[in-house]
mmCIF file with all atom_site columns, C-alpha atoms in Angstrom:
data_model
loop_
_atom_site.group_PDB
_atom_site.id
_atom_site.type_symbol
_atom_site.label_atom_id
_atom_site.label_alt_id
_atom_site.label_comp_id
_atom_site.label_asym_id
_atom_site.label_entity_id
_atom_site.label_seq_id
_atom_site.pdbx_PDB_ins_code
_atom_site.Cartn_x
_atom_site.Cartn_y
_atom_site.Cartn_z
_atom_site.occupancy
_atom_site.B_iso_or_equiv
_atom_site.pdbx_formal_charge
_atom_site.auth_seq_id
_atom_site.auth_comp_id
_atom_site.auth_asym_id
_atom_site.auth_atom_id
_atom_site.pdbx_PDB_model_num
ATOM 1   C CA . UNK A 1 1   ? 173.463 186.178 -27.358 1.00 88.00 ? 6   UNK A CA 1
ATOM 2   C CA . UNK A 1 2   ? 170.203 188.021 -25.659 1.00 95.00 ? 7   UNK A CA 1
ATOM 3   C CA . UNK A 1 3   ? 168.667 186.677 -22.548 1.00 96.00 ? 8   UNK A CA 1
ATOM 4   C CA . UNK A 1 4   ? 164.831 187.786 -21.459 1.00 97.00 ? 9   UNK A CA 1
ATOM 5   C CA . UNK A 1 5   ? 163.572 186.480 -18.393 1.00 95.00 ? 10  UNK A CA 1
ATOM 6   C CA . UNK A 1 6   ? 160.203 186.927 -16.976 1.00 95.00 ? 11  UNK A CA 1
ATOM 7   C CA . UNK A 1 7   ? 159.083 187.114 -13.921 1.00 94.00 ? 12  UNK A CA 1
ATOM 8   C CA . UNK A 1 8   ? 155.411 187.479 -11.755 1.00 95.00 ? 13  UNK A CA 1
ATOM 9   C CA . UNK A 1 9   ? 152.520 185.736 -13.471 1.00 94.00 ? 14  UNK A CA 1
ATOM 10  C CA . UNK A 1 10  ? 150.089 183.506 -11.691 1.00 97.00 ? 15  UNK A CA 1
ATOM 11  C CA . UNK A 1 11  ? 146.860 182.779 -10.595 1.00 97.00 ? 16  UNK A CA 1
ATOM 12  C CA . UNK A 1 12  ? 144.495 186.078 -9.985  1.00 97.00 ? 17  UNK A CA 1
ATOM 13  C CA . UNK A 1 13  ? 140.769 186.508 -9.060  1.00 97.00 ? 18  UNK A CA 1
ATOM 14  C CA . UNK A 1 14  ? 138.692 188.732 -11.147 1.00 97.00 ? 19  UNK A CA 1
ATOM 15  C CA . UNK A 1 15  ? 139.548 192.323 -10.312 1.00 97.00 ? 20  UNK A CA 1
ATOM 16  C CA . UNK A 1 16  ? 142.848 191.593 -8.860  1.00 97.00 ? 21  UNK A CA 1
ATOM 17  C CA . UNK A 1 17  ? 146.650 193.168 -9.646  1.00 98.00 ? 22  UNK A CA 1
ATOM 18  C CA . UNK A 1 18  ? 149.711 191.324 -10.816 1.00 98.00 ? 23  UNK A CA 1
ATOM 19  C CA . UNK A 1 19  ? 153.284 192.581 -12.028 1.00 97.00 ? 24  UNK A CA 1
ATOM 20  C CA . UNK A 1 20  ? 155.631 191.439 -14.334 1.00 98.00 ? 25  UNK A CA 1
ATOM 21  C CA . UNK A 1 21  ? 158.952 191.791 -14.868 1.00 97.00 ? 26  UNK A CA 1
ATOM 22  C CA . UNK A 1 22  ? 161.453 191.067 -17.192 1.00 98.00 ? 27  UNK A CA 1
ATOM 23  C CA . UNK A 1 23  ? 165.342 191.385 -17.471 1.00 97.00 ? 28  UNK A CA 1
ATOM 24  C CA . UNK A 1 24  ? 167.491 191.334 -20.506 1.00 97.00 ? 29  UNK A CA 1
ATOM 25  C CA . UNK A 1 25  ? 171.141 190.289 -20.084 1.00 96.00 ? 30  UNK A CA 1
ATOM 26  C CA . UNK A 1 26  ? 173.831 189.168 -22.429 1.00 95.00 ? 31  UNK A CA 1
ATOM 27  C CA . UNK A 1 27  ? 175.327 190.996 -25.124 1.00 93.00 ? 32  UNK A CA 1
ATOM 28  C CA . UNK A 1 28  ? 173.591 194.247 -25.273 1.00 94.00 ? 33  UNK A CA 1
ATOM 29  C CA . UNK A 1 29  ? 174.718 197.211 -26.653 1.00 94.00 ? 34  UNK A CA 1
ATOM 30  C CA . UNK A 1 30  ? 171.545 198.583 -26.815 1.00 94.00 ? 35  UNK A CA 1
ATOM 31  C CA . UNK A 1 31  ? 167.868 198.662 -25.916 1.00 95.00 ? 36  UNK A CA 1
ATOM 32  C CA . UNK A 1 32  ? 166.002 200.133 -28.302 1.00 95.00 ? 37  UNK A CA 1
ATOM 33  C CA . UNK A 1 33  ? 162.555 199.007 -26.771 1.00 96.00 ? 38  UNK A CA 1
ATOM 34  C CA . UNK A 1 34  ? 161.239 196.713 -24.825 1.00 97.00 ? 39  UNK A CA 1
ATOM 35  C CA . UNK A 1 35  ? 157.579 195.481 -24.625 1.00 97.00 ? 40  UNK A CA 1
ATOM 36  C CA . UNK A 1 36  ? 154.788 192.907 -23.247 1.00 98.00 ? 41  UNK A CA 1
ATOM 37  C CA . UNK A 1 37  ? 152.410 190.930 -26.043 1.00 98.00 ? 42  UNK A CA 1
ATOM 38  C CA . UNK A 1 38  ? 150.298 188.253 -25.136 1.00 98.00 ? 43  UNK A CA 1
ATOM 39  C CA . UNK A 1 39  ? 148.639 184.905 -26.212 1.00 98.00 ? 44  UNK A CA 1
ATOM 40  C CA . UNK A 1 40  ? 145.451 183.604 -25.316 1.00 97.00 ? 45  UNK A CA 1
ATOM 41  C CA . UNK A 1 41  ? 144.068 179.729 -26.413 1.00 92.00 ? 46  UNK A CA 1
ATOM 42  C CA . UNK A 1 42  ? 142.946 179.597 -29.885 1.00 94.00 ? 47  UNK A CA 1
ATOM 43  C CA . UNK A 1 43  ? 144.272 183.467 -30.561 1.00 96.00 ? 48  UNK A CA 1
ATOM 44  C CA . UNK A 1 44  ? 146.923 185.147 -32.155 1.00 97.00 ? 49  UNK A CA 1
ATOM 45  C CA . UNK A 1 45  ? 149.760 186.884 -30.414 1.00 97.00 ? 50  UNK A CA 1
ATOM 46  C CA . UNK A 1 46  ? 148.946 190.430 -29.584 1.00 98.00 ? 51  UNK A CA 1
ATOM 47  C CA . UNK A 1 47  ? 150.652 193.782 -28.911 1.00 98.00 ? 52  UNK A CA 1
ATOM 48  C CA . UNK A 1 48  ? 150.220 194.841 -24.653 1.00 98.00 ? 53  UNK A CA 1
ATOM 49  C CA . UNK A 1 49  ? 152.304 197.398 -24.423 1.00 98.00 ? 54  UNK A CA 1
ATOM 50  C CA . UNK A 1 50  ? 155.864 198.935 -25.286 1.00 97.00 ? 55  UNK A CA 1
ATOM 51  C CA . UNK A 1 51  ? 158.280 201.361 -23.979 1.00 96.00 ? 56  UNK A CA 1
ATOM 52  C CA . UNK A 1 52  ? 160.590 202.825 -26.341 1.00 93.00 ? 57  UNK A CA 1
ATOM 53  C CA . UNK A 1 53  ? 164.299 203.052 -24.068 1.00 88.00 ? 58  UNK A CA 1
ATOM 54  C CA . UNK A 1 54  ? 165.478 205.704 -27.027 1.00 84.00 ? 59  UNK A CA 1
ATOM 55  C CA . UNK A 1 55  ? 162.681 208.179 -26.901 1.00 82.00 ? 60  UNK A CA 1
ATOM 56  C CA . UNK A 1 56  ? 160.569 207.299 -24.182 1.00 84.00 ? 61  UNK A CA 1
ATOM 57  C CA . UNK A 1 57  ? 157.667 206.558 -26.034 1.00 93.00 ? 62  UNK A CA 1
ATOM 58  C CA . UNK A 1 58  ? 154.734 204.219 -24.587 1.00 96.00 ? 63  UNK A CA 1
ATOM 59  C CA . UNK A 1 59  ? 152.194 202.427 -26.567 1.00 96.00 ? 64  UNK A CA 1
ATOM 60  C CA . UNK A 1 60  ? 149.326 200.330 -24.900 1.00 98.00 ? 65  UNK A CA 1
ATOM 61  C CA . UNK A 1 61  ? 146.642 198.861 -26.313 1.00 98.00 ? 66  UNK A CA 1
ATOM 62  C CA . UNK A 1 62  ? 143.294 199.845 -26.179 1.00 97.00 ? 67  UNK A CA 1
ATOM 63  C CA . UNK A 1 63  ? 142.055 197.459 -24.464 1.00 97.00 ? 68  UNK A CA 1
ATOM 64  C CA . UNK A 1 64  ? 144.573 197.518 -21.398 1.00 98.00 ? 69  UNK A CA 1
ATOM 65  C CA . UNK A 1 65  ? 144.647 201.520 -21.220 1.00 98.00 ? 70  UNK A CA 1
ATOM 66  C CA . UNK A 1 66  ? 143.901 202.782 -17.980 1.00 97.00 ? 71  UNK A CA 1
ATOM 67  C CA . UNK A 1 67  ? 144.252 199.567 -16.169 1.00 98.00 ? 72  UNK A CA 1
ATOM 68  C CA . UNK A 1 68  ? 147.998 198.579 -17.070 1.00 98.00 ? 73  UNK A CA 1
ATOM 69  C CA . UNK A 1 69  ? 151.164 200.269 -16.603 1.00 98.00 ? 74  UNK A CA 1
ATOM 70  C CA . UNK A 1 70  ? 154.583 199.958 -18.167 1.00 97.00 ? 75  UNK A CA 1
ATOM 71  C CA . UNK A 1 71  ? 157.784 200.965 -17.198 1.00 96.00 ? 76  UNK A CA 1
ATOM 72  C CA . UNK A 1 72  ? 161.682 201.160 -16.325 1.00 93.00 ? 77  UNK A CA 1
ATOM 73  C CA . UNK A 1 73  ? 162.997 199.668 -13.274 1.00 91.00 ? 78  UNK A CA 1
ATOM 74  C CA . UNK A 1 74  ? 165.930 201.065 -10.991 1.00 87.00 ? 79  UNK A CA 1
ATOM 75  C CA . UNK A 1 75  ? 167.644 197.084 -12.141 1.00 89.00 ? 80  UNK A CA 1
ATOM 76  C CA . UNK A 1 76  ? 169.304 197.851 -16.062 1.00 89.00 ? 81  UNK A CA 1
ATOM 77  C CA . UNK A 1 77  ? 167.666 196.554 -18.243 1.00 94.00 ? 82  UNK A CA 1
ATOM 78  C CA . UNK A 1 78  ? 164.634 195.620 -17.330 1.00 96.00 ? 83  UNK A CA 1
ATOM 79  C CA . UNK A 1 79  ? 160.998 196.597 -17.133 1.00 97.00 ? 84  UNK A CA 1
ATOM 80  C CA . UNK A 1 80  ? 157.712 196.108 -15.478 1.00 97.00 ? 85  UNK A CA 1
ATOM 81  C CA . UNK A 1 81  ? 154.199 196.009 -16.431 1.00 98.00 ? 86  UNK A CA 1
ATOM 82  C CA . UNK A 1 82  ? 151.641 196.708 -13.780 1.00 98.00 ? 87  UNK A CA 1
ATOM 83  C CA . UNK A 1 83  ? 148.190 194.845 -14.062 1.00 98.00 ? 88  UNK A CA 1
ATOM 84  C CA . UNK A 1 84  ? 145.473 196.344 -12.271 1.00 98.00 ? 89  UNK A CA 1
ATOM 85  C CA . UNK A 1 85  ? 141.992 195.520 -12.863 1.00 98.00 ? 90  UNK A CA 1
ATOM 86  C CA . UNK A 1 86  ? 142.925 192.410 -14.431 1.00 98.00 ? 91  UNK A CA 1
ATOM 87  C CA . UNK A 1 87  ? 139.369 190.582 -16.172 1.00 97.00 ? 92  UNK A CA 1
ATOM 88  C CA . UNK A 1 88  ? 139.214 186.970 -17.649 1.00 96.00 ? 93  UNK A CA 1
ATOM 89  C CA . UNK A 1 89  ? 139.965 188.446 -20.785 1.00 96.00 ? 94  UNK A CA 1
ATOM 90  C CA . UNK A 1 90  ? 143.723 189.540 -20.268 1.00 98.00 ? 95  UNK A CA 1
ATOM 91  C CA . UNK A 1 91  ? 144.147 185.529 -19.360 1.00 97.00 ? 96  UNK A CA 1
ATOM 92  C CA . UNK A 1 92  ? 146.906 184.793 -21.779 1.00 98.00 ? 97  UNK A CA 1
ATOM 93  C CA . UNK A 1 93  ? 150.490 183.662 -21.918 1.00 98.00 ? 98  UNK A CA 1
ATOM 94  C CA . UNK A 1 94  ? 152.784 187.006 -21.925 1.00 98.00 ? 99  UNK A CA 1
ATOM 95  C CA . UNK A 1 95  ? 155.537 187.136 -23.738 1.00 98.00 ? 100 UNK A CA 1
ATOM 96  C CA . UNK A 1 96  ? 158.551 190.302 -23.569 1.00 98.00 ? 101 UNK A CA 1
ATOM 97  C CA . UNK A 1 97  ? 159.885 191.083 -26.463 1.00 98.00 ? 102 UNK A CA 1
ATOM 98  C CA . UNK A 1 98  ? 162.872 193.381 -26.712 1.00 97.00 ? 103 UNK A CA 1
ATOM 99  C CA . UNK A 1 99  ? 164.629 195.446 -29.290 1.00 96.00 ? 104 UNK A CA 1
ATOM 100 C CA . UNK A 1 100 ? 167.940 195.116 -28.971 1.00 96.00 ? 105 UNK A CA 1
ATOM 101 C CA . UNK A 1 101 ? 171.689 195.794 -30.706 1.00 94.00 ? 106 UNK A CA 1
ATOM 102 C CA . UNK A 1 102 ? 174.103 193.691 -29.645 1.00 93.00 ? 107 UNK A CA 1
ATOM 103 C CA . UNK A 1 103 ? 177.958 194.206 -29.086 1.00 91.00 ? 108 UNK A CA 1
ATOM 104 C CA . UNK A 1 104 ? 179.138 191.425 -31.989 1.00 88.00 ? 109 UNK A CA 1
ATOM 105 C CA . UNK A 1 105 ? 176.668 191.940 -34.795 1.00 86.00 ? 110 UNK A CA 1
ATOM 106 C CA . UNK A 1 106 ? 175.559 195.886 -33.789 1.00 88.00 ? 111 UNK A CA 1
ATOM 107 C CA . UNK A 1 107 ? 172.337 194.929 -35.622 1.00 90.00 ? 112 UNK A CA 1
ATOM 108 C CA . UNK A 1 108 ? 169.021 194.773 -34.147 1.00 91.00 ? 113 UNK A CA 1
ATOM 109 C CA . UNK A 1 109 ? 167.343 191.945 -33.631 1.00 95.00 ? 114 UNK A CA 1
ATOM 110 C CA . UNK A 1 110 ? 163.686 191.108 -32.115 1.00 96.00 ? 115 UNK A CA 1
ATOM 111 C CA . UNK A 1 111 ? 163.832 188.860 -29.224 1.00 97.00 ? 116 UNK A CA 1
ATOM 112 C CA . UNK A 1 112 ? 161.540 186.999 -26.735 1.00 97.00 ? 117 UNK A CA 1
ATOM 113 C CA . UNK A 1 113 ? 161.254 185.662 -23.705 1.00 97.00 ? 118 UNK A CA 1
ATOM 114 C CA . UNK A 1 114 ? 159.841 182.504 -22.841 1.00 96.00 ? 119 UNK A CA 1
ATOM 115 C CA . UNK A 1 115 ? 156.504 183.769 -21.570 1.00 97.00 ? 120 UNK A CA 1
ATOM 116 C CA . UNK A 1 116 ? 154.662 183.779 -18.318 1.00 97.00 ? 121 UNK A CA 1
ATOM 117 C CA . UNK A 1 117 ? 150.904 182.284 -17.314 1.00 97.00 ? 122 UNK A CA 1
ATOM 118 C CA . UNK A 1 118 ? 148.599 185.219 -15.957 1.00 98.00 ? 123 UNK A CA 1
ATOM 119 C CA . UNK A 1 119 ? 145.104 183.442 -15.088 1.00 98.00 ? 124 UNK A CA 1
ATOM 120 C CA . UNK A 1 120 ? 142.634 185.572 -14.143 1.00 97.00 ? 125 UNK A CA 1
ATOM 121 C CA . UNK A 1 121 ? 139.561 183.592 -12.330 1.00 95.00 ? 126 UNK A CA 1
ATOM 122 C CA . UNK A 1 122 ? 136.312 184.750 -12.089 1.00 83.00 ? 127 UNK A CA 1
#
């Protein structure tokens, strides 16, 4: 069993930063990414950004480039997203998602955590 917990949303004013964080814990035997999506009233689920732990790759989306950062922390198994700039737009639930292979089934699997509130207010 996989374990995401997130960690740093809240209330923001228009212009403002905010980080999140999430750990993964259970039983992993590997990360193969790990990523942020989010959900805004009325809209569907959308891609943030992702960090691929087996190549390095990072993906953001176009309309968070330049403002948000992902990345590894010094704690395993986690990661961060840096929100800088934040606009009433990027109000949302975020969700991590993770990649993962655990130790018993050494398949991957897609898995979520239970999301965070980031309200920007203008």
């Amino acid at each position: 069993q996989v374990q995401l917990v997130e960690s740093g949303g809240g209330l923001v004013p228009t212009g403002g930063s905010l980080r999140l964080s999430c750990a993964a814990s259970g039983s992993i035997f590997t990360i193969n990414s790990m990523g942020w999506y989010r959900q805004a009233p009325g809209k569907e689920r959308e891609l943030v950004a992702t960090l691929s732990h087996t190549i390095g790759n990072i993906r953001y989306s176009e309309s968070v480039k330049g403002r948000f950062t992902i990345s590894r922390d010094s704690a395993p198994n986690t990661v961060s997203l840096q929100m800088n700039s934040l606009q009433s737009e990027d109000t949302a639930v975020y969700y991590c998602n993770a990649d993962i292979v655990t130790w018993d089934t050494r398949s991957r699997s897609s898995y979520w955590g239970q999301g965070t509130q980031v309200t920007v207010s203008s």
